[in-house]
């Protein structure tokens, strides 16, 4: 049963593995170039396992010590997981002990596969989702560690390498833009955040931006009641 | 790094805690068989889009106060958009954009 699920899950993780290899190695390499030992990307990729937040944490570790701010920033940056969780409430039912790991390792990519792919009838869904998560996490941890190790061997001017994070989000934004019919949610996020950045400055804008975004969606939801859409 | 190892470990632990809170809270609030309210489900469909917009702005948060007026960032982002429209390859767009930016800040905007 396990072997079958692993075989069914593996092909879906190949493109993710290639992406993780590239991004994870850039992350590990960037950490090393900022002066962190290889253990940092190794443990951070294993325990945080949220790519964007790991890049952000590299910034945090280079700033003043402020664990409470770090906690809230993680909460806000990863708030999308709340909504992944809501979409997976049903799918994670009856997965026994695997449920803990399915929740722990619910990164964007694993969520995308587990949310959209229905495994063949003779494959156990719990184990299928478990292996999607596990394979993705193995790729990510290996790539981050390999990238950091590579940093010990290869030396070049790495100024500007942190832009890989910006590039990642811009491309994610473009991909979402392509697949969405309604562009208002994406624009709401962009515009509310930009306005708050100008109003509150670069250190204090994230929380106001998050509040403004929620307020916009609350208003939008109130004024365009479409009851039949609710049961999506 | 300016932090001590203990401070770094505490910071990483705080980030892990924050991240795990976002992953575990829905399953704790809505145990099996309980459905979230309609408004929460609506937020679930729109917030993932808004969050990426927020993250882009987070990456660009130091641009308003930068000495290059965001020019290298703007050039690299326009390049990414065009490259992505043309080739539609996620990795190529990220790699190409990052390399262009590194060249820009190391040479032209040095």
Tab-separated table of C-alpha atoms in Angstrom, chain B:
chain	number	residue	atom	x	y	z
B	1	UNK	CA	25.618	37.949	12.149
B	2	UNK	CA	25.234	40.250	15.151
B	3	UNK	CA	23.193	37.829	17.261
B	4	UNK	CA	24.596	35.194	19.601
B	5	UNK	CA	23.838	31.570	18.710
B	6	UNK	CA	21.251	31.377	21.512
B	7	UNK	CA	19.476	34.464	20.174
B	8	UNK	CA	19.536	33.042	16.663
B	9	UNK	CA	18.062	29.745	17.891
B	10	UNK	CA	15.292	31.610	19.759
B	11	UNK	CA	14.544	33.710	16.649
B	12	UNK	CA	14.308	30.599	14.467
B	13	UNK	CA	12.121	28.890	17.097
B	14	UNK	CA	9.803	31.927	17.087
B	15	UNK	CA	9.541	31.726	13.292
B	16	UNK	CA	8.830	27.973	13.493
B	17	UNK	CA	6.141	28.626	16.107
B	18	UNK	CA	4.520	31.373	14.000
B	19	UNK	CA	4.619	29.232	10.866
B	20	UNK	CA	3.204	26.184	12.632
B	21	UNK	CA	0.455	28.280	14.196
B	22	UNK	CA	-0.749	29.181	10.686
B	23	UNK	CA	-0.723	25.523	9.697
B	24	UNK	CA	-2.310	23.986	12.795
B	25	UNK	CA	-4.881	26.603	13.863
B	26	UNK	CA	-7.534	25.739	11.213
B	27	UNK	CA	-7.473	22.096	12.270
B	28	UNK	CA	-7.796	23.048	15.930
B	29	UNK	CA	-10.660	25.524	15.415
B	30	UNK	CA	-12.548	23.341	12.973
B	31	UNK	CA	-12.144	19.723	14.046
B	32	UNK	CA	-13.395	16.989	11.732
B	33	UNK	CA	-17.034	17.453	10.821
B	34	UNK	CA	-17.300	21.168	11.596
B	35	UNK	CA	-17.549	23.593	8.679
B	36	UNK	CA	-16.029	27.087	8.767
B	37	UNK	CA	-18.399	30.030	8.247
B	38	UNK	CA	-19.017	31.248	4.723
B	39	UNK	CA	-17.023	34.467	5.156
B	40	UNK	CA	-13.950	32.514	6.277
B	41	UNK	CA	-14.284	30.297	3.203
B	42	UNK	CA	-14.503	33.424	1.056
B	43	UNK	CA	-11.310	34.757	2.626
B	44	UNK	CA	-9.703	31.421	1.841
B	45	UNK	CA	-10.317	31.969	-1.860
B	46	UNK	CA	-9.072	35.568	-2.073
B	47	UNK	CA	-6.295	35.899	0.516
B	48	UNK	CA	-3.709	33.670	-1.210
B	49	UNK	CA	-3.722	36.167	-4.099
B	50	UNK	CA	-3.429	39.198	-1.842
B	51	UNK	CA	-0.636	37.607	0.233
B	52	UNK	CA	1.684	37.406	-2.793
B	53	UNK	CA	1.084	41.097	-3.496
B	54	UNK	CA	1.988	41.796	0.126
B	55	UNK	CA	5.188	39.754	-0.156
B	56	UNK	CA	6.288	41.593	-3.315
B	57	UNK	CA	5.910	44.901	-1.494
B	58	UNK	CA	7.755	43.424	1.524
B	59	UNK	CA	10.688	42.598	-0.768
B	60	UNK	CA	10.673	46.140	-2.111
B	61	UNK	CA	10.252	47.816	1.294
B	62	UNK	CA	13.680	49.459	1.238
B	63	UNK	CA	13.222	50.896	-2.254
B	64	UNK	CA	11.607	54.242	-1.252
B	65	UNK	CA	14.691	55.098	0.839
B	66	UNK	CA	17.299	53.676	-1.563
B	67	UNK	CA	19.890	55.781	-3.345
B	68	UNK	CA	19.111	54.249	-6.741
B	69	UNK	CA	15.384	55.182	-6.540
B	70	UNK	CA	14.362	51.607	-7.240
B	71	UNK	CA	15.688	51.722	-10.780
B	72	UNK	CA	17.526	48.352	-10.745
B	73	UNK	CA	14.475	46.735	-9.095
B	74	UNK	CA	12.121	48.236	-11.690
B	75	UNK	CA	14.308	47.141	-14.616
B	76	UNK	CA	14.672	43.609	-13.258
B	77	UNK	CA	10.928	43.264	-12.554
B	78	UNK	CA	9.972	44.514	-16.037
B	79	UNK	CA	12.487	42.049	-17.450
B	80	UNK	CA	10.932	39.210	-15.410
B	81	UNK	CA	7.420	40.117	-16.587
B	82	UNK	CA	8.458	40.175	-20.266
B	83	UNK	CA	10.583	37.031	-20.012
B	84	UNK	CA	7.755	35.231	-18.233
B	85	UNK	CA	5.182	36.322	-20.842
B	86	UNK	CA	7.513	35.087	-23.561
B	87	UNK	CA	8.893	31.790	-22.231
B	88	UNK	CA	6.441	30.991	-19.408
B	89	UNK	CA	9.169	29.197	-17.481
B	90	UNK	CA	9.105	29.863	-13.751
B	91	UNK	CA	12.722	28.906	-13.138
B	92	UNK	CA	14.069	30.784	-16.159
B	93	UNK	CA	12.216	33.938	-15.114
B	94	UNK	CA	13.465	33.766	-11.498
B	95	UNK	CA	17.032	32.936	-12.531
B	96	UNK	CA	17.165	35.469	-15.360
B	97	UNK	CA	15.706	38.252	-13.230
B	98	UNK	CA	18.078	37.579	-10.326
B	99	UNK	CA	21.160	37.480	-12.546
B	100	UNK	CA	20.153	40.682	-14.337
B	101	UNK	CA	19.627	42.393	-10.971
B	102	UNK	CA	23.009	41.207	-9.679
B	103	UNK	CA	24.722	42.517	-12.816
B	104	UNK	CA	22.887	45.853	-12.482
B	105	UNK	CA	23.785	46.469	-8.834
B	106	UNK	CA	27.366	45.258	-9.285
B	107	UNK	CA	28.126	47.327	-12.396
B	108	UNK	CA	25.710	50.049	-13.531
B	109	UNK	CA	24.368	51.020	-10.087
B	110	UNK	CA	27.564	50.352	-8.205
